[in-house]
mmCIF file of C-alpha atoms in Angstrom:
data_model
loop_
_atom_site.group_PDB
_atom_site.id
_atom_site.type_symbol
_atom_site.label_atom_id
_atom_site.label_comp_id
_atom_site.label_asym_id
_atom_site.label_seq_id
_atom_site.Cartn_x
_atom_site.Cartn_y
_atom_site.Cartn_z
ATOM 1 C CA MET A 1 -4.493 -9.930 -15.274
ATOM 2 C CA LYS A 2 -3.575 -13.326 -16.617
ATOM 3 C CA GLU A 3 -1.167 -15.354 -14.548
ATOM 4 C CA LYS A 4 2.361 -14.136 -15.088
ATOM 5 C CA SER A 5 3.676 -17.572 -14.181
ATOM 6 C CA MET A 6 3.024 -18.863 -17.717
ATOM 7 C CA ASN A 7 5.414 -21.673 -18.502
ATOM 8 C CA THR A 8 8.516 -20.125 -20.129
ATOM 9 C CA ILE A 9 9.321 -23.296 -22.052
ATOM 10 C CA HIS A 10 5.848 -23.236 -23.571
ATOM 11 C CA SER A 11 6.337 -19.605 -24.616
ATOM 12 C CA LEU A 12 9.709 -20.346 -26.205
ATOM 13 C CA ALA A 13 8.197 -23.275 -28.099
ATOM 14 C CA LEU A 14 5.476 -20.958 -29.360
ATOM 15 C CA LEU A 15 8.132 -18.482 -30.394
ATOM 16 C CA PHE A 16 9.989 -20.935 -32.621
ATOM 17 C CA PHE A 17 7.056 -22.991 -33.925
ATOM 18 C CA GLY A 18 4.206 -20.499 -33.850
ATOM 19 C CA VAL A 19 6.383 -17.962 -35.578
ATOM 20 C CA ALA A 20 7.325 -20.495 -38.199
ATOM 21 C CA GLY A 21 3.625 -20.527 -38.997
ATOM 22 C CA ILE A 22 3.787 -16.878 -40.106
ATOM 23 C CA GLY A 23 6.928 -17.304 -42.141
ATOM 24 C CA GLN A 24 9.581 -16.232 -39.622
ATOM 25 C CA VAL A 25 9.582 -13.777 -36.805
ATOM 26 C CA SER A 26 11.709 -11.341 -34.713
ATOM 27 C CA ALA A 27 12.989 -7.910 -33.475
ATOM 28 C CA GLU A 28 13.914 -3.726 -32.875
ATOM 29 C CA SER A 29 9.409 -4.092 -33.463
ATOM 30 C CA TYR A 30 6.664 -5.792 -31.598
ATOM 31 C CA LEU A 31 2.942 -6.230 -32.093
ATOM 32 C CA GLY A 32 0.726 -4.493 -29.620
ATOM 33 C CA ASN A 33 -1.527 -6.347 -27.252
ATOM 34 C CA LEU A 34 -4.907 -6.296 -28.966
ATOM 35 C CA ALA A 35 -7.988 -6.648 -26.811
ATOM 36 C CA GLU A 36 -9.882 -9.899 -27.261
ATOM 37 C CA ASP A 37 -13.048 -8.025 -26.361
ATOM 38 C CA PRO A 38 -13.687 -4.958 -28.566
ATOM 39 C CA GLY A 39 -14.809 -3.124 -25.456
ATOM 40 C CA GLU A 40 -11.585 -3.834 -23.605
ATOM 41 C CA ARG A 41 -8.696 -1.352 -23.729
ATOM 42 C CA SER A 42 -5.606 -2.761 -25.377
ATOM 43 C CA LYS A 43 -2.147 -1.446 -24.497
ATOM 44 C CA PRO A 44 1.489 -1.550 -25.594
ATOM 45 C CA ASP A 45 4.955 -2.731 -24.808
ATOM 46 C CA PHE A 46 8.541 -2.614 -26.931
ATOM 47 C CA SER A 47 12.134 -2.607 -31.317
ATOM 48 C CA ASP A 48 13.147 -2.741 -31.026
ATOM 49 C CA SER A 49 13.740 -3.925 -31.739
ATOM 50 C CA ILE A 50 14.898 -4.557 -32.532
ATOM 51 C CA ASP A 51 14.363 -3.713 -33.496
ATOM 52 C CA ALA A 52 15.171 -3.786 -29.854
ATOM 53 C CA ILE A 53 15.991 -5.462 -31.252
ATOM 54 C CA ASN A 54 15.893 -3.914 -33.434
ATOM 55 C CA ASP A 55 17.430 -4.178 -32.718
ATOM 56 C CA GLN A 56 16.595 -4.327 -31.677
ATOM 57 C CA SER A 57 17.963 -3.636 -33.404
ATOM 58 C CA MET A 58 16.893 -4.798 -32.757
ATOM 59 C CA LEU A 59 16.105 -4.217 -31.076
ATOM 60 C CA ARG A 60 14.191 -2.254 -32.112
ATOM 61 C CA PHE A 61 11.152 -2.403 -32.234
ATOM 62 C CA ALA A 62 7.524 -3.390 -31.516
ATOM 63 C CA LEU A 63 4.027 -2.331 -32.363
ATOM 64 C CA ARG A 64 1.664 -1.934 -29.449
ATOM 65 C CA GLU A 65 -1.932 -0.953 -29.352
ATOM 66 C CA SER A 66 -4.039 1.362 -27.198
ATOM 67 C CA GLY A 67 -7.605 2.484 -27.511
ATOM 68 C CA ASP A 68 -11.012 3.172 -25.959
ATOM 69 C CA ALA A 69 -14.064 0.969 -26.123
ATOM 70 C CA SER A 70 -15.191 3.075 -29.040
ATOM 71 C CA SER A 71 -12.165 2.602 -31.300
ATOM 72 C CA ASP A 72 -8.824 0.953 -31.902
ATOM 73 C CA SER A 73 -5.680 2.995 -31.364
ATOM 74 C CA PRO A 74 -2.188 1.519 -31.983
ATOM 75 C CA LEU A 75 0.929 1.750 -29.974
ATOM 76 C CA LEU A 76 4.419 0.799 -30.883
ATOM 77 C CA PRO A 77 6.529 -0.404 -28.077
ATOM 78 C CA GLY A 78 9.658 -0.166 -26.256
ATOM 79 C CA SER A 79 9.939 -3.524 -27.088
ATOM 80 C CA ILE A 80 16.145 -2.821 -29.929
ATOM 81 C CA SER A 81 21.570 -2.985 -29.482
ATOM 82 C CA LEU A 82 33.416 -11.115 -28.170
ATOM 83 C CA ASP A 83 35.212 -14.238 -25.116
ATOM 84 C CA GLY A 84 36.978 -15.705 -22.281
ATOM 85 C CA GLU A 85 40.154 -13.924 -23.300
ATOM 86 C CA SER A 86 38.987 -10.320 -23.396
ATOM 87 C CA ASP A 87 42.018 -8.689 -24.974
ATOM 88 C CA SER A 88 42.287 -11.020 -27.954
ATOM 89 C CA MET A 89 38.538 -10.969 -28.492
ATOM 90 C CA LEU A 90 38.458 -7.186 -28.458
ATOM 91 C CA ARG A 91 41.137 -7.125 -31.111
ATOM 92 C CA ARG A 92 39.260 -9.614 -33.271
ATOM 93 C CA HIS A 93 36.024 -7.581 -33.180
ATOM 94 C CA GLU A 94 37.476 -4.117 -33.744
ATOM 95 C CA VAL A 95 37.299 -2.229 -37.021
ATOM 96 C CA SER A 96 41.005 -1.849 -37.600
ATOM 97 C CA SER A 97 42.085 1.767 -37.230
ATOM 98 C CA ALA A 98 45.521 0.806 -38.512
ATOM 99 C CA GLU A 99 43.973 0.073 -41.932
ATOM 100 C CA GLU A 100 41.782 3.126 -42.157
ATOM 101 C CA ASP A 101 43.771 4.595 -45.066
ATOM 102 C CA GLY A 102 43.662 1.372 -47.080
ATOM 103 C CA ALA A 103 40.961 -0.375 -49.056
ATOM 104 C CA GLY A 104 40.872 -3.229 -46.561
ATOM 105 C CA GLY A 105 40.117 -0.854 -43.708
ATOM 106 C CA ASP A 106 37.400 0.956 -45.684
ATOM 107 C CA ALA A 107 35.760 -2.322 -46.661
ATOM 108 C CA SER A 108 35.871 -3.475 -43.048
ATOM 109 C CA ALA A 109 34.286 -0.246 -41.833
ATOM 110 C CA GLU A 110 31.532 -0.462 -44.437
ATOM 111 C CA ALA A 111 30.724 -4.057 -43.520
ATOM 112 C CA GLN A 112 30.901 -3.477 -39.766
ATOM 113 C CA ALA A 113 28.825 -0.286 -39.954
ATOM 114 C CA ASN A 114 25.705 -2.481 -39.955
ATOM 115 C CA ASN A 115 26.948 -4.983 -37.352
ATOM 116 C CA PRO A 116 24.769 -4.621 -34.223
ATOM 117 C CA LEU A 117 27.496 -6.429 -32.228
ATOM 118 C CA ALA A 118 30.487 -4.408 -33.451
ATOM 119 C CA ASN A 119 32.934 -3.834 -30.609
ATOM 120 C CA MET A 120 32.471 -0.059 -30.660
ATOM 121 C CA THR A 121 30.501 2.509 -28.763
ATOM 122 C CA ALA A 122 27.553 3.485 -30.961
ATOM 123 C CA PHE A 123 24.762 6.053 -30.947
ATOM 124 C CA ASN A 124 21.801 5.730 -33.315
ATOM 125 C CA VAL A 125 19.013 8.153 -34.224
ATOM 126 C CA GLN A 126 16.270 6.176 -35.977
ATOM 127 C CA ASN A 127 12.701 6.845 -37.089
ATOM 128 C CA TYR A 128 9.761 4.819 -38.365
ATOM 129 C CA TYR A 129 7.063 6.850 -40.070
ATOM 130 C CA ILE A 130 3.974 4.624 -40.366
ATOM 131 C CA GLY A 131 1.767 5.882 -43.154
ATOM 132 C CA GLU A 132 -1.232 3.678 -42.461
ATOM 133 C CA LEU A 133 -2.301 1.290 -39.712
ATOM 134 C CA THR A 134 -4.719 -1.582 -40.142
ATOM 135 C CA GLY A 135 -8.175 -0.966 -38.716
ATOM 136 C CA PRO A 136 -11.178 1.197 -39.503
ATOM 137 C CA GLY A 137 -9.432 4.545 -39.118
ATOM 138 C CA GLY A 138 -6.356 3.858 -41.262
ATOM 139 C CA ASP A 139 -4.470 6.360 -39.079
ATOM 140 C CA ASP A 140 -0.778 7.165 -39.351
ATOM 141 C CA ALA A 141 1.753 6.991 -36.510
ATOM 142 C CA ASN A 142 5.438 7.588 -35.796
ATOM 143 C CA GLN A 143 8.120 6.097 -33.613
ATOM 144 C CA PHE A 144 11.425 7.914 -33.072
ATOM 145 C CA TRP A 145 14.264 5.973 -31.392
ATOM 146 C CA LEU A 146 17.435 6.967 -29.568
ATOM 147 C CA ARG A 147 19.749 3.963 -29.103
ATOM 148 C CA TYR A 148 23.084 3.725 -27.303
ATOM 149 C CA ALA A 149 25.407 0.685 -27.392
ATOM 150 C CA GLN A 150 28.490 0.147 -25.233
ATOM 151 C CA PRO A 151 30.915 -2.821 -25.111
ATOM 152 C CA LEU A 152 31.625 -4.023 -21.552
ATOM 153 C CA SER A 153 34.076 -6.410 -19.909
ATOM 154 C CA VAL A 154 32.727 -8.506 -17.055
ATOM 155 C CA GLY A 155 35.585 -10.515 -15.629
ATOM 156 C CA GLU A 156 36.983 -12.532 -18.507
ATOM 157 C CA SER A 157 33.824 -12.198 -20.618
ATOM 158 C CA LEU A 158 32.801 -9.524 -23.103
ATOM 159 C CA TRP A 159 29.276 -8.096 -23.395
ATOM 160 C CA LEU A 160 27.452 -5.469 -25.412
ATOM 161 C CA LEU A 161 24.855 -3.339 -23.618
ATOM 162 C CA ARG A 162 22.225 -1.590 -25.758
ATOM 163 C CA VAL A 163 19.604 0.828 -24.388
ATOM 164 C CA SER A 164 16.726 2.143 -26.541
ATOM 165 C CA LEU A 165 14.400 5.050 -25.763
ATOM 166 C CA PRO A 166 11.371 5.608 -28.025
ATOM 167 C CA VAL A 167 9.393 8.798 -28.567
ATOM 168 C CA ASN A 168 5.956 7.652 -29.741
ATOM 169 C CA THR A 169 3.244 9.470 -31.664
ATOM 170 C CA PHE A 170 0.100 7.346 -31.803
ATOM 171 C CA PRO A 171 -3.541 7.897 -32.726
ATOM 172 C CA THR A 172 -5.911 8.348 -29.801
ATOM 173 C CA ALA A 173 -9.612 7.654 -29.418
ATOM 174 C CA PRO A 174 -12.243 8.944 -29.678
ATOM 175 C CA THR A 175 -11.098 12.279 -31.101
ATOM 176 C CA GLY A 176 -8.952 10.861 -33.872
ATOM 177 C CA GLY A 177 -6.009 13.012 -32.781
ATOM 178 C CA HIS A 178 -2.525 11.894 -31.757
ATOM 179 C CA ALA A 179 -0.626 11.654 -28.472
ATOM 180 C CA THR A 180 3.155 12.133 -28.325
ATOM 181 C CA GLY A 181 5.563 11.316 -25.510
ATOM 182 C CA LEU A 182 8.233 8.943 -24.257
ATOM 183 C CA GLY A 183 7.537 5.250 -24.604
ATOM 184 C CA ASP A 184 8.874 2.243 -22.687
ATOM 185 C CA ILE A 185 12.659 1.969 -22.351
ATOM 186 C CA ASN A 186 14.176 -1.300 -23.547
ATOM 187 C CA ALA A 187 17.653 -2.660 -22.747
ATOM 188 C CA PHE A 188 19.456 -5.843 -23.580
ATOM 189 C CA ALA A 189 22.896 -7.186 -22.670
ATOM 190 C CA ALA A 190 24.414 -9.649 -25.148
ATOM 191 C CA TYR A 191 27.239 -12.006 -24.209
ATOM 192 C CA LEU A 192 29.670 -11.976 -27.156
ATOM 193 C CA PHE A 193 30.846 -15.445 -28.104
ATOM 194 C CA ASP A 194 34.269 -16.200 -29.542
ATOM 195 C CA THR A 195 33.366 -17.657 -32.949
ATOM 196 C CA GLY A 196 36.978 -18.092 -34.029
ATOM 197 C CA ASN A 197 36.374 -15.703 -36.928
ATOM 198 C CA PRO A 198 36.504 -11.912 -36.388
ATOM 199 C CA ALA A 199 34.005 -11.374 -39.209
ATOM 200 C CA VAL A 200 31.298 -13.475 -37.520
ATOM 201 C CA SER A 201 29.614 -12.081 -34.389
ATOM 202 C CA VAL A 202 27.188 -13.984 -32.150
ATOM 203 C CA GLY A 203 25.481 -12.585 -29.051
ATOM 204 C CA LEU A 204 22.942 -13.915 -26.561
ATOM 205 C CA GLY A 205 21.566 -12.388 -23.390
ATOM 206 C CA PRO A 206 18.661 -10.998 -21.368
ATOM 207 C CA GLN A 207 16.474 -8.027 -22.187
ATOM 208 C CA LEU A 208 14.269 -5.843 -20.014
ATOM 209 C CA THR A 209 11.492 -3.368 -20.867
ATOM 210 C CA VAL A 210 10.665 -0.714 -18.266
ATOM 211 C CA PRO A 211 7.209 0.967 -18.147
ATOM 212 C CA SER A 212 8.582 4.502 -18.545
ATOM 213 C CA ALA A 213 5.954 5.995 -20.884
ATOM 214 C CA THR A 214 4.910 9.552 -20.056
ATOM 215 C CA ASP A 215 1.341 8.811 -21.204
ATOM 216 C CA SER A 216 -0.484 5.555 -20.426
ATOM 217 C CA ARG A 217 -1.587 5.388 -24.076
ATOM 218 C CA LEU A 218 2.036 5.307 -25.244
ATOM 219 C CA GLY A 219 3.323 2.358 -23.216
ATOM 220 C CA SER A 220 2.447 -1.067 -21.863
ATOM 221 C CA GLU A 221 2.449 -0.182 -18.132
ATOM 222 C CA GLN A 222 4.088 -3.588 -17.698
ATOM 223 C CA TRP A 223 7.548 -4.737 -16.677
ATOM 224 C CA SER A 224 8.719 -7.285 -19.252
ATOM 225 C CA ALA A 225 11.783 -9.496 -19.520
ATOM 226 C CA GLY A 226 13.054 -12.013 -22.040
ATOM 227 C CA LEU A 227 15.927 -12.994 -24.317
ATOM 228 C CA ALA A 228 17.726 -11.505 -27.305
ATOM 229 C CA HIS A 229 19.910 -13.414 -29.769
ATOM 230 C CA VAL A 230 21.946 -11.731 -32.536
ATOM 231 C CA LEU A 231 24.067 -13.090 -35.383
ATOM 232 C CA PHE A 232 26.054 -11.073 -37.948
ATOM 233 C CA ASP A 233 28.111 -12.640 -40.741
ATOM 234 C CA GLY A 234 30.468 -10.193 -42.443
ATOM 235 C CA ARG A 235 32.874 -12.690 -44.038
ATOM 236 C CA ASN A 236 31.938 -11.635 -47.573
ATOM 237 C CA PRO A 237 33.097 -8.062 -48.334
ATOM 238 C CA LYS A 238 30.182 -7.580 -50.768
ATOM 239 C CA PHE A 239 27.327 -9.303 -48.919
ATOM 240 C CA GLN A 240 26.605 -9.367 -45.191
ATOM 241 C CA TRP A 241 23.642 -10.921 -43.418
ATOM 242 C CA GLY A 242 22.320 -11.769 -39.974
ATOM 243 C CA TYR A 243 19.312 -11.597 -37.702
ATOM 244 C CA LEU A 244 18.018 -10.395 -34.344
ATOM 245 C CA LEU A 245 15.644 -12.749 -32.508
ATOM 246 C CA THR A 246 13.870 -11.537 -29.374
ATOM 247 C CA TRP A 247 11.132 -12.643 -26.997
ATOM 248 C CA GLN A 248 9.737 -11.010 -23.878
ATOM 249 C CA HIS A 249 6.958 -11.630 -21.359
ATOM 250 C CA SER A 250 5.518 -9.319 -18.716
ATOM 251 C CA PHE A 251 6.087 -10.251 -15.055
ATOM 252 C CA ALA A 252 4.705 -7.228 -13.148
ATOM 253 C CA GLY A 253 2.731 -4.052 -13.731
ATOM 254 C CA ASP A 254 -0.775 -2.684 -13.992
ATOM 255 C CA ASP A 255 -3.320 -5.470 -13.462
ATOM 256 C CA GLY A 256 -5.772 -3.565 -15.631
ATOM 257 C CA ARG A 257 -3.531 -3.776 -18.691
ATOM 258 C CA PRO A 258 -3.028 -6.786 -20.992
ATOM 259 C CA ASP A 259 -0.025 -9.032 -20.449
ATOM 260 C CA VAL A 260 2.913 -8.770 -22.835
ATOM 261 C CA ASN A 261 4.073 -11.911 -24.645
ATOM 262 C CA VAL A 262 5.760 -10.943 -27.905
ATOM 263 C CA GLY A 263 8.321 -12.497 -30.205
ATOM 264 C CA ALA A 264 10.108 -10.706 -33.022
ATOM 265 C CA PHE A 265 12.481 -11.775 -35.779
ATOM 266 C CA GLN A 266 14.495 -9.233 -37.764
ATOM 267 C CA PRO A 267 16.484 -10.658 -40.680
ATOM 268 C CA PHE A 268 18.921 -8.226 -42.255
ATOM 269 C CA VAL A 269 20.926 -8.309 -45.470
ATOM 270 C CA PHE A 270 23.348 -5.749 -46.909
ATOM 271 C CA TYR A 271 24.899 -5.617 -50.377
ATOM 272 C CA GLN A 272 27.899 -3.328 -50.840
ATOM 273 C CA LEU A 273 27.807 -1.264 -54.061
ATOM 274 C CA GLY A 274 31.154 0.471 -53.557
ATOM 275 C CA SER A 275 32.281 3.932 -52.405
ATOM 276 C CA GLY A 276 30.334 3.467 -49.176
ATOM 277 C CA TRP A 277 26.951 2.903 -50.853
ATOM 278 C CA TYR A 278 24.966 -0.243 -50.136
ATOM 279 C CA LEU A 279 21.529 -1.837 -50.536
ATOM 280 C CA ARG A 280 19.754 -3.060 -47.416
ATOM 281 C CA ALA A 281 16.719 -4.873 -46.077
ATOM 282 C CA ALA A 282 15.965 -5.137 -42.335
ATOM 283 C CA PRO A 283 12.224 -5.635 -41.731
ATOM 284 C CA ILE A 284 10.904 -6.706 -38.334
ATOM 285 C CA TRP A 285 8.444 -9.620 -38.248
ATOM 286 C CA VAL A 286 6.379 -9.686 -35.078
ATOM 287 C CA TYR A 287 4.069 -12.168 -33.398
ATOM 288 C CA ASN A 288 1.865 -11.464 -30.378
ATOM 289 C CA PHE A 289 1.270 -14.689 -28.436
ATOM 290 C CA GLU A 290 -1.499 -13.090 -26.355
ATOM 291 C CA ASN A 291 -3.924 -12.760 -29.274
ATOM 292 C CA ASP A 292 -2.177 -14.338 -32.291
ATOM 293 C CA SER A 293 -1.882 -11.018 -34.146
ATOM 294 C CA PHE A 294 1.175 -10.585 -36.367
ATOM 295 C CA ASN A 295 2.857 -8.476 -39.020
ATOM 296 C CA VAL A 296 5.314 -9.513 -41.759
ATOM 297 C CA PRO A 297 6.722 -6.541 -43.712
ATOM 298 C CA ILE A 298 9.369 -6.571 -46.434
ATOM 299 C CA GLY A 299 11.467 -3.677 -47.688
ATOM 300 C CA ILE A 300 14.510 -2.544 -49.608
ATOM 301 C CA GLY A 301 16.550 0.550 -48.926
ATOM 302 C CA LEU A 302 19.681 2.468 -49.780
ATOM 303 C CA GLY A 303 22.459 3.438 -47.375
ATOM 304 C CA LYS A 304 25.738 5.332 -47.332
ATOM 305 C CA VAL A 305 28.669 4.793 -44.962
ATOM 306 C CA ILE A 306 30.902 7.813 -44.397
ATOM 307 C CA ARG A 307 34.074 7.578 -42.355
ATOM 308 C CA LYS A 308 35.343 10.836 -40.863
ATOM 309 C CA ASN A 309 38.263 10.765 -38.449
ATOM 310 C CA LYS A 310 37.282 8.305 -35.712
ATOM 311 C CA VAL A 311 33.550 8.225 -36.458
ATOM 312 C CA VAL A 312 31.733 5.980 -38.927
ATOM 313 C CA TYR A 313 28.429 7.539 -40.042
ATOM 314 C CA ASN A 314 25.799 5.235 -41.515
ATOM 315 C CA LEU A 315 22.845 6.984 -43.178
ATOM 316 C CA PHE A 316 19.994 5.068 -44.784
ATOM 317 C CA VAL A 317 16.343 5.061 -45.793
ATOM 318 C CA GLU A 318 14.250 1.897 -46.214
ATOM 319 C CA PRO A 319 10.577 1.867 -47.318
ATOM 320 C CA GLN A 320 8.695 -1.204 -46.065
ATOM 321 C CA VAL A 321 5.285 -2.695 -46.855
ATOM 322 C CA SER A 322 3.331 -5.403 -45.027
ATOM 323 C CA VAL A 323 2.785 -8.562 -47.067
ATOM 324 C CA TRP A 324 1.017 -10.540 -44.325
ATOM 325 C CA ASP A 325 -0.672 -9.287 -41.188
ATOM 326 C CA ASP A 326 -3.592 -9.969 -38.885
ATOM 327 C CA GLY A 327 -5.160 -7.748 -36.241
ATOM 328 C CA PRO A 328 -5.728 -3.990 -35.938
ATOM 329 C CA GLY A 329 -2.914 -1.521 -35.420
ATOM 330 C CA GLN A 330 -0.406 -3.195 -37.759
ATOM 331 C CA PRO A 331 1.629 -0.984 -40.133
ATOM 332 C CA GLU A 332 0.394 -1.320 -43.714
ATOM 333 C CA TRP A 333 3.439 0.617 -44.915
ATOM 334 C CA GLN A 334 6.218 2.570 -43.263
ATOM 335 C CA ILE A 335 9.475 4.384 -43.987
ATOM 336 C CA TYR A 336 12.462 3.554 -41.837
ATOM 337 C CA PHE A 337 15.354 6.055 -41.876
ATOM 338 C CA ALA A 338 18.277 6.684 -39.565
ATOM 339 C CA VAL A 339 21.718 8.079 -38.853
ATOM 340 C CA ASN A 340 23.889 5.572 -36.981
ATOM 341 C CA MET A 341 27.265 6.496 -35.550
ATOM 342 C CA GLN A 342 30.103 4.192 -34.459
ATOM 343 C CA PHE A 343 33.060 5.626 -32.558
ATOM 344 C CA LEU A 344 36.364 3.961 -33.431
ATOM 345 C CA LYS A 345 39.069 3.440 -30.855
#
């Protein structure tokens, strides 16, 4: 296995400048490690992102690859998921329950429903159906995500912890069938900065991917760690935007599996149509620094925010298509759909 002591500064430089070479990059998806030698097995890692990511997200989410010497077989990974004065910061980041009967409260809930750093416990059920992967087989795949987010106070500081568990269905060689099972668990903890504006959220912190896959073909078999950075700007009641930026590198694991060194950038934009309906775009752009493979999808979707008692439900569907990619195992097109839930205080 390649030395895991690769210079972190060099990797971060690659993340910001190498990614610029593909347009932009980030989270809640990652590209799989593709074997440099066609006869070498290539394995996976994180979404989410973000998606992670995402967020990953964020996370969120990543595309990983697995296969035999005879064929290429993709894997998506497991990768994504406030201040010094906790009480005032908590108040600034809450969706105001006191306004829930007024237009201001509804608008706030609709805008914050897509905020990955909202100061609320959240549970998300998300799915990516991948209709076609690059490579000779043109196989389909699927990645189902369960994500849980929880605000935390650590001393005088506020954090958001997000944990993502994928259930992967990937093509397998040489039969051309599919394997299904748990993928690699990803978690990140974001320190929530006091921006001075309750509508603007900024988070930064570490992330960790654990080799928890139930089948070696569905995970990276590597321990990976890195950073996650999130920004959400909800100052405009009609238009919100932000991004999830992640990077991770393997530091331990199976010596027979490729190292993980993946960056992902997930820009997201939301346009409120009224009555809880909104347009959205949240693709995940991924770059694999191990083999220079990448994927840049774009998409547009429709969502609906429904507030019932103390729960905000966010339902959406977003078709996405790749406009620039290199390497086998990249999604040519996919459909991203989910039900996200935020629990108001």
